[in-house]
Amino acid sequence: MEEDERWKRPTPERTQPIRNWSTILGANGETARAPHSNPTPAGGPDPVSRAVELGYRVIDEYIRQGQNAARRFSEGGMNGGALTATWQDAATRMAQLSGEWMGLWLELAQRAAGSAGMPGAGPAARAFSAPFTTPTAPPEASPLRSGPAASARVRLQVSSARPTEVTLDLRPECTATTLVVHSLRAVDPNLPRISDVGFTPAANDQPAVLTIRVAPEHPAGTYSAVIVDAKTNRPAGTVSVTVADHA
Amino acid sequence: MQAAATGDFIAAMLDEYGELTRVALCDYLQPQEPRRHLYNLVAEYPQRGGRMLRPSLCIATARAFGGSLDDALRTAVALELLHNAFLVHDDVEDESDERRGRPTLNALHGAPVAVNVGDALTLMGLRALLDNRNRLGPWLSMQLLEETERMARESIEGQAIELGWRRDNALHLSEADYLQMVLKKTCWYTTIYPSRTGALIGTGSAIDSARFVRFGFFLGAAFQIQDDLLNLRGNPQRYGKEINGDIWEGKRTLILIHLLRVCSDAERSWLAEFLRQPRQARATADVERVRRGMD
């Protein structure tokens, strides 16, 4: 290079940001894949894609919770009375949620211990021990697993021969009397759907029941579906089921 | 070729910012009394070196958003002091023996002295943040303090999650549980906070905070997973921490969580018993058995 020659930047590979509708909102599932990544192999998503997808789920849920908290603050304004009411409301709802989930775990644990004939598997001991819902183990308490809002109590009934994790995310304003869910689908279109799934509406002070049955031969993977409010025909939440690949 | 050159440039730039932080750090580590049980020890971890990743990221982000190096320097110093405070407390909580190639402060001087040193480092970090007021003004300085309070809270919550797993001997954890713990325990103070504060300083406060959380989460999670792997097969001299230390401490790393998920019922029962024991009761042969299982 001549001494008086000016240094120049190399020609950039791109001159504009990558704008992709599928990732603009920090989407998950198929949309979480990077624009230039390889297509999913036929055997299911590769570990990297699964990790990125899981990462988006974790961070989007975290951000959503933060935004909800911020919204509660802004709706309550900055006066002490409103804030107190907001916190009292939140505490009441937390207590309700805890009670509902505790009841659910105990019920599942009792059923699991009974059906599998597990000696010494006390319900309270088992209730917090497993991340997946299985015939022999109820779900573990996890902050990532969204419980239903106080206005829509939902009981889960999961039947699966293998470890299965269920994430239910319902919008706070939805009601449990008119919820509908169709088959759960995986990102990979070649994987069969989980079609044995349905809501029993809430009635007589009993919560709605979401029943999910996973066939023993069903391929491992994550399957999701939108929950629709039949009254308004609008989305009311999502349900996601992850079936592990080992017994 | 071009990627390698870019990588070299970034590494050199981060090294330079790290060195400038190290120099500025000396302002806060002046020898004074009581030396023997406090100020000499306060300087111990910072003087042992370290990558200066966090302050470098803070300065680099500030400069990328139009700020000057001097604008970001006090915040970078605060970050490094707080990081060292976390390390001291972390070593006590984990009962670690080695840090940056030498015995930990708790191993050398006992837990009570080490905890006090950690407290002192935390306060020094706050001092550096307060010193921002003269250069950045009260409003932006208060913003940075609020960011720091959030970061510290998230980190403490993440640490609580991990300590709880070990205390309760949690065996059935998912990858999502791990990522949420890492988001709070590692990402907030390693990548989210440095990039957010850097952008705040560079722009004078106009940032979309959610984007930085998302960016910092993925960067920090990658950093933590690599750190988990280096703990198993890193170069002891370069890594600076005890190889297999995470197994000795029963840390729920991504690798251990995976092992617990895929191993046989008999192996899981054995692992449960191994993890239930306190660190002192674990045998080298058992640690090696866990290590082999991870391969």
Coordinates of C-alpha atoms in Angstrom, one line a residue:
Chain A
M1 CA 0.0 0.0 0.0
E2 CA 1.3 3.5 -0.8
E3 CA 1.9 5.7 2.2
D4 CA -0.5 8.3 1.1
E5 CA -3.2 5.9 0.0
R6 CA -6.4 6.2 2.2
W7 CA -7.5 3.2 4.2
K8 CA -11.0 2.1 3.3
R9 CA -13.5 -0.1 5.1
P10 CA -14.1 -3.4 3.4
T11 CA -17.3 -3.7 1.5
P12 CA -19.9 -4.9 4.1
E13 CA -21.7 -8.2 3.5
R14 CA -25.0 -6.5 4.1
T15 CA -26.0 -2.9 4.4
Q16 CA -29.4 -3.3 6.1
P17 CA -30.6 -5.1 9.1
I18 CA -32.1 -8.6 8.6
R19 CA -35.8 -8.0 8.9
N20 CA -37.7 -11.2 9.3
W21 CA -41.3 -11.3 10.3
S22 CA -40.8 -14.6 11.9
T23 CA -38.3 -13.3 14.4
I24 CA -39.2 -9.7 14.8
L25 CA -41.2 -10.4 18.0
G26 CA -38.7 -12.8 19.4
A27 CA -40.8 -15.6 18.2
N28 CA -40.5 -19.3 19.2
G29 CA -41.0 -22.6 17.6
E30 CA -40.1 -22.7 13.9
T31 CA -39.9 -19.0 13.8
A32 CA -37.1 -18.9 16.3
R33 CA -34.6 -20.4 13.9
A34 CA -32.0 -18.1 12.5
P35 CA -32.7 -16.9 8.9
H36 CA -29.6 -18.7 7.6
S37 CA -29.8 -21.9 9.6
N38 CA -30.0 -25.3 8.0
P39 CA -33.4 -26.8 7.6
T40 CA -34.6 -29.2 10.3
P41 CA -33.5 -32.7 9.6
A42 CA -36.2 -35.3 9.1
G43 CA -35.5 -37.0 12.5
G44 CA -36.6 -33.9 14.4
P45 CA -35.0 -30.6 15.5
D46 CA -31.3 -30.7 16.0
P47 CA -30.0 -29.9 19.5
V48 CA -28.9 -26.3 18.6
S49 CA -32.3 -25.4 17.2
R50 CA -34.0 -26.9 20.2
A51 CA -31.7 -25.0 22.5
V52 CA -32.4 -21.7 20.7
E53 CA -36.1 -22.4 20.7
L54 CA -36.0 -23.1 24.4
G55 CA -33.9 -20.0 25.0
Y56 CA -36.5 -17.9 23.2
R57 CA -39.3 -19.5 25.3
V58 CA -37.4 -18.7 28.6
I59 CA -36.5 -15.2 27.7
D60 CA -39.8 -14.2 26.2
E61 CA -41.7 -15.5 29.2
Y62 CA -39.3 -13.6 31.5
I63 CA -39.8 -10.4 29.5
R64 CA -43.6 -10.9 29.5
Q65 CA -43.6 -11.3 33.2
G66 CA -41.6 -8.1 33.6
Q67 CA -43.9 -6.2 31.3
N68 CA -47.0 -7.4 33.2
A69 CA -45.4 -6.2 36.5
A70 CA -44.6 -2.8 34.9
R71 CA -48.1 -2.6 33.5
R72 CA -49.5 -3.2 37.0
F73 CA -47.4 -0.5 38.4
S74 CA -48.4 2.0 35.7
E75 CA -52.1 1.1 36.0
G76 CA -51.9 1.6 39.7
G77 CA -50.1 4.9 39.3
M78 CA -47.6 6.0 41.9
N79 CA -50.0 6.7 44.7
G80 CA -49.6 4.6 47.8
G81 CA -53.2 3.4 47.9
A82 CA -53.3 2.1 44.4
L83 CA -49.9 0.4 44.8
T84 CA -51.1 -1.3 48.0
A85 CA -54.2 -2.5 46.3
T86 CA -52.1 -3.8 43.4
W87 CA -49.8 -5.7 45.6
Q88 CA -52.6 -7.0 47.7
D89 CA -54.3 -8.2 44.5
A90 CA -51.1 -9.9 43.4
A91 CA -50.6 -11.5 46.7
T92 CA -54.2 -12.9 46.7
R93 CA -53.8 -14.2 43.2
M94 CA -50.5 -15.8 44.1
A95 CA -52.0 -17.5 47.1
Q96 CA -54.9 -18.8 44.9
L97 CA -52.5 -20.1 42.3
S98 CA -50.4 -21.8 44.9
G99 CA -53.4 -23.5 46.4
E100 CA -54.7 -24.7 43.0
W101 CA -51.3 -26.1 42.0
M102 CA -50.7 -27.7 45.3
G103 CA -54.0 -29.4 45.1
L104 CA -53.3 -30.5 41.6
W105 CA -49.9 -32.0 42.5
L106 CA -51.2 -33.8 45.5
E107 CA -54.0 -35.3 43.4
L108 CA -51.6 -36.3 40.6
A109 CA -49.2 -37.8 43.2
Q110 CA -51.9 -39.8 44.9
R111 CA -53.2 -41.1 41.5
A112 CA -49.6 -41.9 40.4
A113 CA -48.8 -43.7 43.6
G114 CA -52.1 -45.6 43.4
S115 CA -52.0 -46.6 39.8
A116 CA -48.3 -47.6 39.7
G117 CA -48.4 -49.3 43.1
M118 CA -45.4 -47.4 44.4
P119 CA -44.7 -48.4 47.9
G120 CA -43.6 -45.6 50.1
A121 CA -44.1 -42.9 47.4
G122 CA -45.9 -40.5 49.7
P123 CA -47.7 -37.7 47.8
A124 CA -46.1 -34.8 49.5
A125 CA -42.6 -36.3 48.9
R126 CA -43.2 -37.0 45.3
A127 CA -45.1 -33.8 44.6
F128 CA -42.0 -31.7 44.2
S129 CA -39.6 -34.2 42.7
A130 CA -40.1 -34.5 39.0
P131 CA -40.1 -32.0 36.2
F132 CA -42.3 -34.0 33.9
T133 CA -45.8 -35.2 34.4
T134 CA -45.9 -39.0 34.1
P135 CA -48.1 -41.7 35.4
T136 CA -45.7 -42.1 38.3
A137 CA -44.6 -38.5 39.0
P138 CA -46.4 -35.2 39.2
P139 CA -44.9 -32.0 37.9
E140 CA -42.3 -30.1 39.9
A141 CA -42.8 -26.5 40.9
S142 CA -41.1 -24.4 38.3
P143 CA -41.3 -20.7 37.9
L144 CA -41.3 -21.2 34.1
R145 CA -44.4 -23.2 34.1
S146 CA -47.3 -20.7 33.9
G147 CA -50.3 -21.5 36.0
P148 CA -53.7 -20.4 34.8
A149 CA -54.9 -17.0 35.8
A150 CA -57.2 -16.7 38.8
S151 CA -60.2 -16.0 36.6
A152 CA -59.7 -19.3 34.7
R153 CA -59.1 -22.3 36.9
V154 CA -57.9 -25.3 34.9
R155 CA -57.0 -28.7 36.1
L156 CA -54.5 -30.8 34.1
Q157 CA -54.9 -34.5 33.4
V158 CA -51.9 -35.9 31.6
S159 CA -51.6 -39.5 30.6
S160 CA -48.3 -40.5 29.2
A161 CA -46.0 -43.5 29.5
R162 CA -42.9 -41.3 29.3
P163 CA -41.8 -38.1 31.0
T164 CA -43.9 -35.3 29.7
E165 CA -43.8 -31.6 30.5
V166 CA -46.9 -29.4 30.0
T167 CA -46.8 -25.7 29.8
L168 CA -50.1 -23.9 30.0
D169 CA -50.3 -20.2 29.3
L170 CA -53.7 -18.6 29.6
R171 CA -54.6 -15.0 29.2
P172 CA -55.8 -13.5 32.5
E173 CA -59.1 -12.3 31.0
C174 CA -60.2 -15.6 29.5
T175 CA -63.0 -17.7 31.1
A176 CA -62.7 -21.4 31.6
T177 CA -66.2 -22.2 30.4
T178 CA -65.7 -21.9 26.6
L179 CA -62.1 -23.0 25.9
V180 CA -61.3 -25.1 22.9
V181 CA -58.0 -26.7 21.9
H182 CA -57.3 -28.8 18.8
S183 CA -54.4 -31.1 18.0
L184 CA -50.9 -30.2 19.2
R185 CA -48.3 -29.9 16.5
A186 CA -44.6 -30.1 16.4
V187 CA -42.3 -27.8 14.4
D188 CA -41.4 -30.7 12.2
P189 CA -44.4 -31.3 10.0
N190 CA -43.5 -34.9 9.6
L191 CA -44.1 -35.7 13.2
P192 CA -47.6 -36.9 14.0
R193 CA -49.9 -34.6 16.0
I194 CA -51.1 -35.2 19.6
S195 CA -54.8 -35.3 18.8
D196 CA -56.1 -36.8 22.0
V197 CA -56.5 -33.5 23.8
G198 CA -59.5 -31.6 24.9
F199 CA -61.2 -29.3 27.5
T200 CA -64.0 -30.3 29.8
P201 CA -65.7 -27.0 30.6
A202 CA -65.9 -25.6 34.1
A203 CA -69.2 -26.3 35.8
N204 CA -70.7 -26.3 39.3
D205 CA -67.7 -24.7 40.9
Q206 CA -65.4 -27.3 39.4
P207 CA -62.5 -26.1 37.3
A208 CA -62.2 -26.8 33.6
V209 CA -60.1 -29.9 32.9
L210 CA -57.5 -30.1 30.2
T211 CA -57.0 -33.7 29.3
I212 CA -53.9 -34.8 27.3
R213 CA -53.1 -38.4 26.4
V214 CA -49.8 -39.2 24.7
A215 CA -49.6 -42.5 23.0
P216 CA -46.6 -44.7 24.1
E217 CA -45.2 -44.8 20.6
H218 CA -45.5 -41.0 20.0
P219 CA -42.1 -39.5 18.9
A220 CA -40.3 -37.3 21.4
G221 CA -40.5 -33.6 20.8
T222 CA -42.3 -30.4 21.7
Y223 CA -45.9 -30.0 20.5
S224 CA -47.9 -26.9 20.8
A225 CA -51.4 -25.6 20.1
V226 CA -53.4 -22.4 20.5
I227 CA -56.3 -22.4 23.0
V228 CA -59.3 -20.6 21.5
D229 CA -62.2 -19.0 23.4
A230 CA -65.2 -20.5 21.5
K231 CA -67.4 -17.6 22.5
T232 CA -65.2 -14.9 20.9
N233 CA -63.3 -17.1 18.5
R234 CA -60.1 -15.4 19.6
P235 CA -56.9 -16.9 21.0
A236 CA -57.0 -17.4 24.8
G237 CA -53.6 -18.9 25.4
T238 CA -51.3 -21.7 24.4
V239 CA -50.5 -25.2 25.6
S240 CA -47.2 -26.8 24.9
V241 CA -46.3 -30.5 25.6
T242 CA -42.7 -31.8 25.6
V243 CA -42.4 -35.5 25.4
A244 CA -39.0 -36.9 26.5
D245 CA -37.2 -39.6 24.5
H246 CA -36.7 -41.9 27.4
A247 CA -38.9 -43.8 29.8
Chain B
M1 CA -9.6 -14.5 7.2
Q2 CA -11.6 -11.4 7.6
A3 CA -13.5 -13.0 10.5
A4 CA -10.2 -13.9 12.2
A5 CA -9.0 -10.3 11.7
T6 CA -12.3 -9.0 13.2
G7 CA -11.9 -11.4 16.1
D8 CA -8.4 -10.2 16.8
F9 CA -9.5 -6.6 16.6
I10 CA -12.3 -7.2 19.1
A11 CA -10.0 -9.1 21.5
A12 CA -7.4 -6.3 21.3
M13 CA -10.0 -3.7 21.9
L14 CA -11.5 -5.5 24.9
D15 CA -8.0 -6.1 26.3
E16 CA -7.3 -2.4 26.0
Y17 CA -10.6 -1.5 27.8
G18 CA -9.8 -4.1 30.4
E19 CA -6.3 -2.6 31.0
L20 CA -7.7 0.9 31.4
T21 CA -10.3 -0.4 33.9
R22 CA -7.5 -2.2 35.8
V23 CA -5.6 1.1 36.1
A24 CA -8.7 3.0 37.2
L25 CA -9.5 0.3 39.7
C26 CA -6.3 1.1 41.6
D27 CA -7.9 4.4 42.8
Y28 CA -10.3 2.3 44.9
L29 CA -7.8 -0.2 46.2
Q30 CA -5.4 2.1 48.0
P31 CA -3.7 0.5 51.0
Q32 CA -5.1 1.8 54.2
E33 CA -5.9 0.6 57.7
P34 CA -7.1 -1.9 58.8
R35 CA -4.9 -3.7 56.2
R36 CA -4.3 -7.2 57.5
H37 CA -7.9 -8.3 57.8
L38 CA -9.5 -6.0 55.3
Y39 CA -7.9 -3.8 52.7
N40 CA -5.0 -6.0 51.8
L41 CA -7.6 -8.8 51.2
V42 CA -9.9 -6.5 49.3
A43 CA -7.2 -6.0 46.7
E44 CA -6.5 -9.8 46.6
Y45 CA -8.9 -11.0 43.9
P46 CA -8.6 -8.0 41.6
Q47 CA -4.8 -8.3 41.7
R48 CA -5.0 -11.9 40.7
G49 CA -6.0 -10.9 37.2
G50 CA -9.2 -11.9 35.4
R51 CA -10.5 -11.3 32.0
M52 CA -12.2 -8.0 32.6
L53 CA -14.9 -9.2 30.3
R54 CA -17.7 -7.2 32.0
P55 CA -16.1 -3.8 32.2
S56 CA -14.8 -4.2 28.7
L57 CA -18.2 -5.0 27.4
C58 CA -19.7 -1.9 29.3
I59 CA -17.1 0.4 27.8
A60 CA -17.3 -1.1 24.3
T61 CA -21.1 -0.7 24.3
A62 CA -20.9 2.9 25.6
R63 CA -18.5 3.8 22.8
A64 CA -20.6 2.0 20.2
F65 CA -23.5 4.2 21.2
G66 CA -21.5 7.4 21.0
G67 CA -20.2 7.7 24.6
S68 CA -16.6 8.4 25.5
L69 CA -14.3 6.1 27.4
D70 CA -14.2 8.4 30.4
D71 CA -17.9 8.5 30.6
A72 CA -18.1 4.7 31.1
L73 CA -14.9 4.1 33.2
R74 CA -16.4 4.6 36.7
T75 CA -19.3 2.2 35.9
A76 CA -16.8 -0.3 34.5
V77 CA -14.8 -0.1 37.7
A78 CA -17.9 -0.5 39.8
L79 CA -18.8 -3.5 37.8
E80 CA -15.4 -5.2 38.3
L81 CA -15.6 -4.4 42.1
L82 CA -19.1 -5.8 42.4
H83 CA -18.0 -8.9 40.3
N84 CA -15.2 -9.5 42.8
A85 CA -17.5 -9.1 45.7
F86 CA -19.8 -11.7 44.2
L87 CA -16.8 -14.0 43.7
V88 CA -15.7 -13.8 47.3
H89 CA -19.3 -14.5 48.6
D90 CA -19.7 -17.2 45.9
D91 CA -16.6 -19.0 47.1
V92 CA -17.8 -19.0 50.7
E93 CA -21.3 -20.3 49.7
D94 CA -19.8 -22.9 47.4
E95 CA -17.0 -23.8 49.9
S96 CA -14.6 -23.4 46.9
D97 CA -10.9 -24.1 47.4
E98 CA -9.4 -22.3 44.4
R99 CA -9.9 -19.0 42.5
R100 CA -7.8 -17.7 39.7
G101 CA -5.1 -20.3 40.4
R102 CA -4.7 -19.7 44.1
P103 CA -6.6 -20.7 47.3
T104 CA -9.8 -18.8 47.8
L105 CA -10.1 -16.1 50.5
N106 CA -12.2 -18.3 52.6
A107 CA -9.7 -21.1 52.4
L108 CA -6.9 -18.7 53.3
H109 CA -8.6 -16.6 56.0
G110 CA -11.8 -18.3 56.9
A111 CA -15.4 -17.6 56.0
P112 CA -16.1 -14.7 58.4
V113 CA -13.2 -12.6 57.2
A114 CA -14.0 -13.4 53.5
V115 CA -17.6 -12.4 53.9
N116 CA -16.5 -9.1 55.4
V117 CA -14.2 -8.5 52.5
G118 CA -17.0 -9.2 50.0
D119 CA -19.2 -6.6 51.8
A120 CA -16.4 -4.1 51.5
L121 CA -16.0 -4.7 47.8
T122 CA -19.7 -4.2 47.3
L123 CA -19.6 -0.8 49.1
M124 CA -16.6 0.2 47.0
G125 CA -18.5 -0.6 43.9
L126 CA -21.3 1.7 45.1
R127 CA -18.7 4.4 45.7
A128 CA -17.5 4.2 42.1
L129 CA -21.1 4.5 40.9
L130 CA -21.7 7.5 43.1
D131 CA -18.5 9.1 41.6
N132 CA -20.3 9.1 38.3
R133 CA -22.4 12.0 39.5
N134 CA -19.7 14.6 38.7
R135 CA -19.2 13.5 35.1
L136 CA -22.6 12.1 34.1
G137 CA -24.9 14.3 36.3
P138 CA -27.4 13.2 38.9
W139 CA -30.2 11.9 36.6
L140 CA -28.1 9.5 34.6
S141 CA -26.1 8.5 37.8
M142 CA -29.4 7.6 39.5
Q143 CA -30.4 5.6 36.4
L144 CA -27.2 3.6 36.7
L145 CA -27.8 3.0 40.4
E146 CA -31.2 1.7 39.6
E147 CA -29.8 -0.6 37.0
T148 CA -27.3 -1.8 39.5
E149 CA -30.0 -2.5 42.1
R150 CA -31.9 -4.6 39.5
M151 CA -28.8 -6.5 38.5
A152 CA -27.9 -7.3 42.1
R153 CA -31.4 -8.4 42.9
E154 CA -31.6 -10.7 39.8
S155 CA -28.2 -12.2 40.6
I156 CA -29.1 -12.9 44.2
E157 CA -32.3 -14.5 43.1
G158 CA -30.4 -16.7 40.6
Q159 CA -27.9 -17.6 43.3
A160 CA -30.8 -18.5 45.6
I161 CA -32.4 -20.8 43.0
E162 CA -29.1 -22.6 42.5
L163 CA -28.3 -22.9 46.3
G164 CA -31.9 -24.2 46.8
W165 CA -31.4 -26.9 44.2
R166 CA -28.3 -28.1 46.0
R167 CA -29.8 -27.8 49.5
D168 CA -32.9 -29.7 48.4
N169 CA -30.9 -32.1 46.3
A170 CA -33.1 -31.4 43.2
L171 CA -32.7 -34.1 40.7
H172 CA -35.5 -33.6 38.2
L173 CA -34.5 -30.3 36.6
S174 CA -35.1 -29.4 33.0
E175 CA -33.0 -27.4 30.6
A176 CA -35.6 -24.6 30.9
D177 CA -35.0 -24.5 34.7
Y178 CA -31.3 -24.3 34.0
L179 CA -31.6 -21.4 31.5
Q180 CA -33.8 -19.5 33.9
M181 CA -31.3 -19.8 36.7
V182 CA -28.5 -18.8 34.3
L183 CA -30.5 -15.8 33.1
K184 CA -30.7 -14.5 36.6
K185 CA -27.4 -15.7 38.1
T186 CA -25.0 -15.2 35.3
C187 CA -26.5 -13.2 32.4
W188 CA -27.7 -10.2 34.3
Y189 CA -24.3 -9.2 35.7
T190 CA -22.1 -10.7 33.0
T191 CA -23.7 -9.4 29.8
I192 CA -27.2 -7.8 30.3
Y193 CA -26.1 -5.2 32.9
P194 CA -22.8 -4.2 31.1
S195 CA -24.5 -3.8 27.8
R196 CA -27.5 -1.9 29.2
T197 CA -25.4 0.4 31.3
G198 CA -23.0 1.0 28.4
A199 CA -25.9 1.9 26.2
L200 CA -27.4 4.1 28.8
I201 CA -24.2 6.0 29.1
G202 CA -23.7 6.2 25.4
T203 CA -27.2 7.4 24.6
G204 CA -27.9 9.4 27.7
S205 CA -30.6 7.0 28.7
A206 CA -32.8 6.2 25.6
I207 CA -32.6 2.4 25.2
D208 CA -35.0 -0.4 24.5
S209 CA -34.3 -2.4 27.6
A210 CA -36.0 -5.6 26.4
R211 CA -33.7 -6.0 23.5
F212 CA -30.6 -5.8 25.7
V213 CA -32.1 -8.4 28.0
R214 CA -32.6 -10.8 25.1
F215 CA -29.2 -10.1 23.6
G216 CA -27.5 -10.4 27.0
F217 CA -29.4 -13.6 27.8
F218 CA -28.1 -15.5 24.8
L219 CA -24.6 -14.2 25.1
G220 CA -24.5 -14.9 28.8
A221 CA -26.0 -18.4 28.5
A222 CA -23.4 -19.3 25.9
F223 CA -20.7 -17.9 28.2
Q224 CA -22.0 -20.0 31.1
I225 CA -22.4 -23.2 29.2
Q226 CA -18.8 -22.8 27.9
D227 CA -17.7 -22.2 31.5
D228 CA -19.5 -25.3 32.6
L229 CA -17.6 -27.3 29.9
L230 CA -14.2 -25.6 30.7
N231 CA -14.7 -26.7 34.3
L232 CA -14.6 -30.3 33.1
R233 CA -11.9 -30.1 30.4
G234 CA -10.2 -26.7 30.6
N235 CA -6.5 -26.0 30.9
P236 CA -6.1 -25.6 34.7
Q237 CA -3.5 -22.8 34.3
R238 CA -5.7 -20.8 31.9
Y239 CA -9.0 -21.6 33.4
G240 CA -8.0 -20.5 36.9
K241 CA -10.6 -22.5 38.7
E242 CA -10.6 -26.0 40.1
I243 CA -11.1 -28.6 37.3
N244 CA -14.2 -30.7 38.1
G245 CA -15.0 -28.2 40.9
D246 CA -18.6 -28.1 39.8
I247 CA -18.9 -31.8 40.4
W248 CA -17.2 -31.5 43.7
E249 CA -19.7 -28.8 44.6
G250 CA -22.7 -30.6 43.2
K251 CA -23.6 -27.7 40.9
R252 CA -26.6 -28.3 38.7
T253 CA -24.8 -27.6 35.4
L254 CA -26.4 -28.3 32.0
I255 CA -24.2 -31.4 31.7
L256 CA -25.3 -32.8 35.1
I257 CA -28.9 -32.1 34.4
H258 CA -28.6 -34.0 31.1
L259 CA -26.8 -36.8 32.8
L260 CA -29.5 -37.1 35.4
R261 CA -32.1 -37.2 32.7
V262 CA -30.6 -39.9 30.5
C263 CA -28.9 -42.2 33.0
S264 CA -30.4 -45.5 34.2
D265 CA -32.5 -45.6 37.3
A266 CA -29.7 -47.3 39.2
E267 CA -27.2 -44.6 38.2
R268 CA -29.7 -41.9 39.1
S269 CA -30.1 -43.4 42.6
W270 CA -26.3 -43.5 43.0
L271 CA -26.0 -39.9 41.7
A272 CA -28.8 -38.8 44.2
E273 CA -26.8 -40.3 47.0
F274 CA -23.6 -38.7 45.8
L275 CA -25.2 -35.3 45.5
R276 CA -26.8 -35.5 48.9
Q277 CA -23.5 -35.7 50.6
P278 CA -21.7 -32.5 51.7
R279 CA -18.6 -31.6 49.6
Q280 CA -16.2 -32.8 52.3
A281 CA -17.7 -36.3 52.2
R282 CA -17.4 -36.8 48.5
A283 CA -14.6 -39.0 47.3
T284 CA -12.2 -38.4 44.4
A285 CA -13.2 -41.8 42.9
D286 CA -16.9 -40.8 43.0
V287 CA -16.2 -37.5 41.3
E288 CA -14.3 -39.3 38.6
R289 CA -17.2 -41.7 38.1
V290 CA -19.6 -38.7 37.6
R291 CA -17.1 -37.2 35.2
R292 CA -16.9 -40.4 33.2
G293 CA -20.7 -40.5 33.1
M294 CA -20.7 -37.1 31.5
D295 CA -18.6 -38.3 28.6

